C-alpha cells in the first residue's frame, strides 16, 4: 500500500518496502528512490517547495530531498538531517510522527520507544533552511495525565501570529475520548537574541 504527498509540481509516492518515487506532474516522469532506513513515516514540503523533509521508520535521523533545479527537473539529492538530542536525551529508536509548520521555522517530532521519563514527549526544533536543512532542539512538550502519548499533532497553516501546534492526546479520565491542546510557539524573531 502506498501513500503520497505533493506540491503543485512534484508528487512523492512511497511504499512500505522502503522504495519511494518522485513524480513531476508536467510530463509525468518519475525517479525511483530507496532507503536503507526503512519506509517513509512522514513527509513535508518546505514553504518554497525546494525541498522535502522525510522521516523514516528505522532511523532517528531524518532525510531531506533537495532539488537542484526547478520542476519539471527531478535532479535532487537525499541528505541526512541530524536531530540533536534525540538519541542521547530520549533513548528513542526512531521517529513516530512529525509536523513542520508552514513557515518552515518549527518542527515537531514524536518518538518510538524511549524510557519512561520520555514517554509521550514531543520535541520542538528550530529549523534553518539555508542552504541546507538543519535543526536545533528548542525543548519538549507533553500532554497531561498518565498516558500523554500523542495520538496526532499538526501545525495550523494560517495562524498569523506564529507557529500554533495542536496536539490530540488521550483524555486523562478515559481512553475513549481525546483532548485537543493548542500550543502557541513564539516566532523566531522574538526568541532570537
XYZ file of N, CA and C in Angstrom:
579
model
N 0.843 -1.185 0.000
C 0.000 0.000 0.000
C 0.882 1.239 0.000
N 0.559 2.212 -0.780
C 1.352 3.427 -0.877
C 0.622 4.637 -0.333
N 1.376 5.675 -0.036
C 0.844 6.961 0.383
C 1.565 8.028 -0.417
N 1.023 9.262 -0.422
C 1.701 10.301 -1.181
C 1.547 11.672 -0.538
N 2.500 12.556 -0.856
C 2.462 13.978 -0.534
C 2.793 14.701 -1.816
N 2.240 15.886 -1.987
C 2.540 16.607 -3.216
C 2.550 18.107 -2.995
N 3.269 18.809 -3.866
C 3.115 20.243 -4.005
C 2.515 20.441 -5.394
N 2.642 21.604 -5.996
C 1.994 21.845 -7.285
C 2.633 21.085 -8.448
N 3.933 20.773 -8.346
C 4.645 20.201 -9.486
C 5.237 18.810 -9.250
N 5.419 18.407 -7.994
C 6.078 17.139 -7.680
C 5.203 16.340 -6.727
N 5.104 15.041 -6.984
C 4.390 14.131 -6.085
C 5.406 13.148 -5.513
N 5.354 12.953 -4.205
C 6.164 11.935 -3.543
C 5.234 10.783 -3.215
N 5.527 9.608 -3.750
C 4.704 8.418 -3.530
C 5.604 7.351 -2.946
N 5.203 6.747 -1.821
C 6.089 5.774 -1.194
C 5.366 4.507 -0.791
N 6.161 3.441 -0.626
C 5.660 2.113 -0.291
C 6.309 1.623 0.998
N 5.732 0.584 1.601
C 6.220 0.070 2.879
C 7.517 -0.728 2.765
N 7.996 -0.992 1.554
C 9.258 -1.728 1.412
C 10.478 -0.808 1.384
N 10.284 0.489 1.582
C 11.401 1.434 1.595
C 11.616 2.154 0.282
N 10.900 1.764 -0.775
C 11.041 2.468 -2.048
C 10.076 3.646 -2.084
N 10.495 4.698 -2.764
C 9.590 5.821 -2.993
C 9.922 6.452 -4.332
N 8.957 7.151 -4.884
C 9.079 7.744 -6.211
C 8.786 9.225 -6.139
N 9.539 9.995 -6.906
C 9.235 11.396 -7.146
C 8.668 11.489 -8.553
N 7.467 12.022 -8.676
C 6.817 12.210 -9.973
C 6.691 13.705 -10.215
N 7.062 14.143 -11.398
C 6.771 15.535 -11.747
C 5.519 15.535 -12.616
N 4.664 16.518 -12.398
C 3.322 16.498 -12.988
C 3.229 17.162 -14.362
N 4.328 17.666 -14.899
C 4.295 18.276 -16.219
C 4.332 17.208 -17.314
N 5.313 16.310 -17.247
C 5.439 15.247 -18.249
C 5.180 13.865 -17.652
N 4.845 13.807 -16.379
C 4.591 12.567 -15.643
C 5.775 11.610 -15.726
N 6.944 12.176 -15.494
C 8.176 11.405 -15.401
C 8.430 11.099 -13.931
N 9.012 9.927 -13.658
C 9.283 9.583 -12.260
C 10.724 9.144 -12.069
N 11.187 9.245 -10.842
C 12.503 8.759 -10.437
C 12.311 7.854 -9.235
N 12.804 6.606 -9.294
C 12.706 5.727 -8.124
C 13.822 6.028 -7.123
N 13.504 5.916 -5.839
C 14.463 6.088 -4.757
C 14.267 4.921 -3.798
N 15.263 4.660 -2.981
C 15.104 3.657 -1.930
C 15.887 4.105 -0.705
N 15.542 3.509 0.424
C 16.183 3.868 1.679
C 16.505 2.616 2.476
N 17.675 2.595 3.079
C 18.027 1.509 3.988
C 17.553 1.828 5.403
N 16.942 2.993 5.583
C 16.456 3.426 6.896
C 14.992 3.073 7.117
N 14.447 2.150 6.320
C 13.047 1.773 6.449
C 12.171 2.572 5.508
N 10.869 2.458 5.714
C 9.936 3.164 4.843
C 9.693 4.584 5.349
N 9.139 5.429 4.488
C 8.852 6.818 4.834
C 7.673 6.848 5.802
N 7.885 7.413 6.998
C 6.833 7.539 8.022
C 6.087 8.857 7.895
N 6.767 9.868 7.395
C 6.159 11.181 7.262
C 6.962 12.014 6.290
N 6.311 12.989 5.685
C 6.980 13.872 4.734
C 6.303 15.227 4.758
N 7.085 16.257 4.498
C 6.530 17.603 4.456
C 7.386 18.465 3.539
N 6.724 19.294 2.737
C 7.412 20.215 1.838
C 7.809 21.464 2.600
N 8.942 22.068 2.218
C 9.289 23.367 2.784
C 8.387 24.410 2.124
N 8.258 25.607 2.726
C 7.328 26.611 2.186
C 7.617 27.025 0.746
N 8.870 26.943 0.323
C 9.227 27.352 -1.033
C 9.123 26.222 -2.047
N 8.850 24.995 -1.601
C 8.754 23.852 -2.499
C 10.089 23.406 -3.060
N 11.200 23.798 -2.417
C 12.535 23.443 -2.906
C 13.063 22.150 -2.305
N 12.462 21.711 -1.191
C 12.951 20.508 -0.529
C 11.825 19.808 0.218
N 12.034 18.515 0.461
C 11.077 17.703 1.207
C 11.808 17.146 2.422
N 11.190 17.250 3.579
C 11.735 16.673 4.800
C 11.063 15.324 5.017
N 11.859 14.265 5.248
C 11.343 12.902 5.372
C 11.708 12.295 6.722
N 10.785 11.530 7.291
C 11.055 10.716 8.481
C 10.967 9.260 8.056
N 11.920 8.443 8.501
C 11.975 7.032 8.133
C 11.678 6.148 9.336
N 11.141 4.963 9.079
C 10.670 4.063 10.135
C 11.779 3.473 10.996
N 12.979 3.343 10.481
C 14.054 2.691 11.234
C 15.227 3.626 11.497
N 14.959 4.908 11.640
C 16.061 5.848 11.809
C 15.684 6.985 12.740
N 16.650 7.452 13.502
C 16.451 8.639 14.324
C 16.982 9.876 13.610
N 17.484 9.688 12.398
C 17.920 10.788 11.547
C 16.884 10.968 10.448
N 16.550 12.207 10.156
C 15.610 12.481 9.069
C 16.394 12.619 7.768
N 15.677 12.731 6.679
C 16.293 12.963 5.385
C 15.655 14.172 4.736
N 16.398 14.847 3.886
C 15.813 15.943 3.114
C 16.195 15.756 1.655
N 15.205 15.884 0.813
C 15.437 15.834 -0.628
C 15.541 17.277 -1.098
N 16.711 17.639 -1.617
C 16.960 18.990 -2.127
C 16.949 18.937 -3.647
N 16.115 19.767 -4.252
C 16.025 19.813 -5.706
C 17.068 20.789 -6.244
N 17.884 20.317 -7.192
C 18.955 21.128 -7.758
C 18.425 22.196 -8.711
N 17.274 21.948 -9.316
C 16.665 22.936 -10.206
C 15.148 22.833 -10.089
N 14.466 23.772 -10.717
C 13.003 23.822 -10.605
C 12.345 22.734 -11.440
N 11.104 22.325 -11.033
C 10.358 21.354 -11.840
C 10.168 21.900 -13.247
N 10.132 21.050 -14.235
C 9.910 19.615 -14.159
C 11.148 18.774 -13.905
N 12.300 19.369 -13.613
C 13.502 18.579 -13.350
C 13.357 17.794 -12.048
N 13.786 16.544 -12.064
C 13.800 15.714 -10.861
C 15.227 15.520 -10.350
N 16.127 16.394 -10.758
C 17.506 16.343 -10.283
C 17.510 16.749 -8.810
N 17.748 15.765 -7.936
C 17.644 16.013 -6.500
C 18.663 15.180 -5.741
N 18.886 15.559 -4.495
C 19.835 14.864 -3.629
C 19.168 14.579 -2.295
N 19.346 13.358 -1.782
C 18.831 12.978 -0.466
C 19.966 13.131 0.538
N 19.762 14.026 1.519
C 20.793 14.323 2.512
C 20.267 14.055 3.917
N 21.142 13.640 4.835
C 20.693 13.399 6.210
C 20.451 14.709 6.954
N 19.490 14.683 7.871
C 19.219 15.812 8.768
C 19.292 15.267 10.189
N 20.347 15.633 10.898
C 20.524 15.177 12.274
C 19.553 15.918 13.190
N 19.050 15.201 14.188
C 18.178 15.791 15.201
C 18.930 15.779 16.528
N 19.620 16.874 16.853
C 20.415 16.906 18.075
C 19.557 16.608 19.302
N 20.087 15.767 20.165
C 19.402 15.462 21.419
C 18.440 14.305 21.357
N 18.065 13.855 20.175
C 17.039 12.820 20.108
C 17.496 11.513 20.743
N 18.590 10.965 20.280
C 19.060 9.684 20.817
C 19.613 9.842 22.230
N 20.442 10.852 22.456
C 21.102 10.988 23.752
C 20.128 11.334 24.870
N 19.089 12.091 24.584
C 18.155 12.502 25.630
C 16.976 11.560 25.809
N 16.527 10.916 24.753
C 15.284 10.142 24.839
C 15.473 8.636 24.784
N 16.640 8.159 24.396
C 16.866 6.720 24.184
C 15.895 6.142 23.162
N 15.413 6.964 22.267
C 14.435 6.541 21.272
C 15.105 5.756 20.156
N 14.329 4.879 19.551
C 14.813 4.091 18.421
C 14.337 4.643 17.087
N 13.679 5.791 17.098
C 13.249 6.363 15.831
C 12.113 7.349 15.981
N 11.679 7.847 14.856
C 10.634 8.862 14.789
C 9.294 8.186 14.581
N 8.286 8.645 15.312
C 6.944 8.099 15.145
C 6.077 9.014 14.284
N 6.047 10.312 14.622
C 5.244 11.285 13.871
C 6.049 12.570 13.726
N 5.699 13.349 12.705
C 6.348 14.641 12.509
C 5.350 15.660 11.982
N 5.609 16.934 12.271
C 4.841 18.040 11.702
C 5.809 19.207 11.513
N 5.717 19.870 10.355
C 6.574 21.016 10.045
C 5.653 22.193 9.804
N 5.894 23.315 10.476
C 4.986 24.452 10.335
C 5.136 25.098 8.962
N 4.121 25.873 8.567
C 4.048 26.443 7.220
C 5.168 27.440 6.936
N 5.739 28.057 7.968
C 6.835 29.000 7.753
C 8.166 28.280 7.554
N 8.209 26.991 7.904
C 9.448 26.227 7.814
C 10.383 26.456 8.985
N 9.924 27.163 10.035
C 10.782 27.503 11.174
C 10.690 26.536 12.340
N 9.597 25.778 12.447
C 9.406 24.878 13.585
C 9.093 23.470 13.095
N 9.661 22.490 13.801
C 9.447 21.082 13.506
C 9.089 20.386 14.810
N 8.017 19.601 14.797
C 7.599 18.825 15.968
C 7.780 17.348 15.638
N 8.385 16.599 16.574
C 8.691 15.181 16.374
C 8.253 14.399 17.598
N 7.542 13.283 17.392
C 7.303 12.343 18.498
C 8.125 11.091 18.222
N 8.415 10.350 19.287
C 9.382 9.261 19.211
C 8.762 7.906 19.443
N 9.415 6.882 18.860
C 9.098 5.495 19.190
C 9.891 5.154 20.438
N 9.360 4.246 21.217
C 10.075 3.702 22.365
C 10.508 4.808 23.325
N 11.739 4.747 23.791
C 12.245 5.697 24.770
C 11.919 5.245 26.179
N 12.588 5.807 27.156
C 12.366 5.443 28.548
C 11.092 6.046 29.107
N 10.728 5.607 30.320
C 9.508 6.093 30.973
C 9.505 7.608 31.137
N 10.653 8.175 31.435
C 10.759 9.614 31.633
C 10.382 10.383 30.364
N 10.630 9.789 29.204
C 10.417 10.476 27.932
C 9.160 10.024 27.202
N 8.358 9.182 27.825
C 7.136 8.679 27.204
C 6.192 9.840 26.895
N 5.768 9.942 25.660
C 4.792 10.952 25.265
C 5.363 12.314 24.937
N 6.663 12.466 24.964
C 7.248 13.768 24.648
C 7.153 14.082 23.163
N 6.990 15.356 22.870
C 7.117 15.872 21.511
C 8.271 16.862 21.550
N 9.277 16.627 20.722
C 10.422 17.537 20.649
C 10.095 18.650 19.662
N 10.456 19.876 20.028
C 10.265 21.030 19.158
C 11.648 21.505 18.719
N 11.821 21.611 17.405
C 13.094 22.031 16.832
C 12.940 23.353 16.091
N 13.984 24.174 16.163
C 14.138 25.363 15.341
C 14.795 24.890 14.047
N 14.232 25.246 12.903
C 14.730 24.751 11.616
C 15.290 25.904 10.793
N 16.445 25.673 10.219
C 17.061 26.593 9.260
C 17.078 25.885 7.911
N 16.847 26.651 6.829
C 16.757 26.033 5.504
C 17.739 26.612 4.501
N 18.740 27.345 4.953
C 19.661 27.973 4.025
C 21.084 27.595 4.369
N 21.835 27.000 3.498
C 21.385 26.457 2.218
C 20.766 25.068 2.373
N 21.149 24.340 3.442
C 20.590 23.014 3.688
C 19.765 23.045 4.965
N 18.935 22.027 5.160
C 18.117 21.956 6.369
C 18.987 21.559 7.553
N 18.849 22.318 8.645
C 19.474 21.952 9.915
C 18.455 22.216 11.014
N 18.546 21.441 12.085
C 17.576 21.550 13.175
C 18.302 21.681 14.508
N 17.791 22.563 15.376
C 18.325 22.750 16.726
C 17.198 22.523 17.713
N 17.443 21.705 18.716
C 16.427 21.395 19.714
C 16.110 22.630 20.551
N 14.812 22.977 20.625
C 14.349 24.069 21.477
C 13.935 23.513 22.832
N 13.175 22.423 22.813
C 12.697 21.827 24.053
C 11.662 20.759 23.770
N 10.978 20.331 24.839
C 9.987 19.263 24.752
C 8.658 19.743 25.313
N 7.568 19.162 24.811
C 6.239 19.367 25.389
C 5.620 17.993 25.613
N 4.671 17.942 26.537
C 3.990 16.679 26.838
C 2.565 17.011 27.269
N 1.630 16.152 26.871
C 0.242 16.309 27.293
C 0.057 15.896 28.743
N -1.111 16.179 29.312
C -1.367 15.861 30.713
C -1.730 14.392 30.921
N -1.741 13.974 32.170
C -2.239 12.653 32.528
C -1.183 11.571 32.517
N -1.647 10.349 32.810
C -0.759 9.192 32.898
C -0.361 8.635 31.539
N -1.140 8.933 30.510
C -0.850 8.420 29.171
C -0.775 9.595 28.194
N 0.320 10.360 28.228
C 0.396 11.571 27.410
C 0.811 11.334 25.960
N 0.953 10.076 25.547
C 1.408 9.780 24.183
C 0.466 10.440 23.174
N 0.966 11.304 22.287
C 0.083 11.994 21.343
C -0.518 11.047 20.308
N -1.800 11.216 20.054
C -2.483 10.463 19.007
C -2.172 11.102 17.654
N -2.169 12.433 17.633
C -1.887 13.191 16.414
C -1.466 14.598 16.810
N -0.762 15.271 15.918
C -0.455 16.687 16.117
C -0.189 17.326 14.769
N -0.447 18.637 14.712
C -0.304 19.356 13.456
C -0.161 20.845 13.741
N 0.533 21.545 12.853
C 0.617 22.996 12.938
C -0.522 23.601 12.138
N -1.096 24.684 12.651
C -2.127 25.439 11.942
C -1.430 26.249 10.849
N -1.857 26.104 9.606
C -1.182 26.744 8.474
C -1.427 28.241 8.346
N -2.535 28.739 8.861
C -2.921 30.124 8.598
C -2.866 31.029 9.825
N -2.308 30.575 10.931
C -2.232 31.378 12.148
C -1.157 32.446 11.961
N -1.549 33.722 11.898
C -0.648 34.812 11.527
C 0.390 35.156 12.602
N 0.084 34.886 13.868
C 0.966 35.302 14.955
C 2.209 34.429 15.102
N 2.262 33.277 14.467
C 3.408 32.379 14.582
C 2.956 30.932 14.595
N 3.883 30.014 14.852
C 3.533 28.590 14.853
C 2.529 28.239 15.951
N 1.456 27.559 15.581
C 0.444 27.091 16.527
C 0.333 25.581 16.349
N 0.785 24.839 17.351
C 0.775 23.381 17.309
C -0.423 22.874 18.088
N -1.235 22.041 17.460
C -2.356 21.393 18.142
C -2.007 19.932 18.339
N -2.187 19.450 19.572
C -1.854 18.079 19.932
C -3.114 17.383 20.411
N -3.397 16.206 19.869
C -4.519 15.390 20.317
C -3.938 14.260 21.159
N -4.375 14.187 22.422
C -3.911 13.155 23.351
C -5.109 12.439 23.934
N -4.889 11.199 24.414
C -5.987 10.513 25.108
C -6.401 11.320 26.333
N -7.679 11.321 26.626
C -8.181 12.024 27.803
C -7.607 11.380 29.060
N -7.194 12.196 30.059
C -6.671 11.618 31.296
C -7.700 10.767 32.038
N -8.988 11.052 31.870
C -10.017 10.337 32.628
C -10.510 9.071 31.936
N -10.365 8.986 30.621
C -10.829 7.803 29.896
C -10.021 7.634 28.622
N -9.830 6.421 28.197
C -9.081 6.165 26.969
C -9.972 6.276 25.731
N -11.269 6.549 25.919
C -12.190 6.579 24.782
C -12.301 7.955 24.151
N -11.934 8.996 24.873
C -12.047 10.354 24.354
C -10.661 10.943 24.165
N -10.576 11.868 23.272
C -9.311 12.566 23.063
C -9.494 14.031 23.399
N -8.421 14.664 23.803
C -8.446 16.083 24.117
C -7.491 16.800 23.177
N -7.856 18.005 22.772
C -7.052 18.815 21.871
C -6.399 19.934 22.673
N -5.073 20.066 22.546
C -4.329 21.091 23.258
C -3.588 21.961 22.256
N -4.097 23.169 21.942
C -3.339 24.058 21.062
C -2.211 24.731 21.845
N -1.033 24.853 21.227
C 0.118 25.479 21.867
C 0.715 26.500 20.927
N 0.764 27.743 21.386
C 1.338 28.826 20.593
C 2.830 28.902 20.874
N 3.642 28.874 19.830
C 5.095 28.982 19.949
C 5.505 30.342 19.414
N 6.239 31.101 20.199
C 6.659 32.441 19.790
C 7.427 32.388 18.470
N 7.231 33.380 17.596
C 8.005 33.428 16.348
C 9.496 33.577 16.637
N 10.324 33.113 15.732
C 11.777 33.161 15.914
C 12.302 34.572 16.099
N 11.705 35.540 15.427
C 12.209 36.908 15.514
C 12.121 37.447 16.940
N 11.212 36.938 17.727
C 11.076 37.378 19.116
C 12.047 36.612 20.010
N 12.275 35.343 19.728
C 13.096 34.490 20.586
C 14.591 34.741 20.382
N 15.014 35.056 19.201
C 16.450 35.222 18.919
C 17.050 36.342 19.754
N 18.304 36.156 20.138
C 19.000 37.163 20.933
C 19.992 37.897 20.069
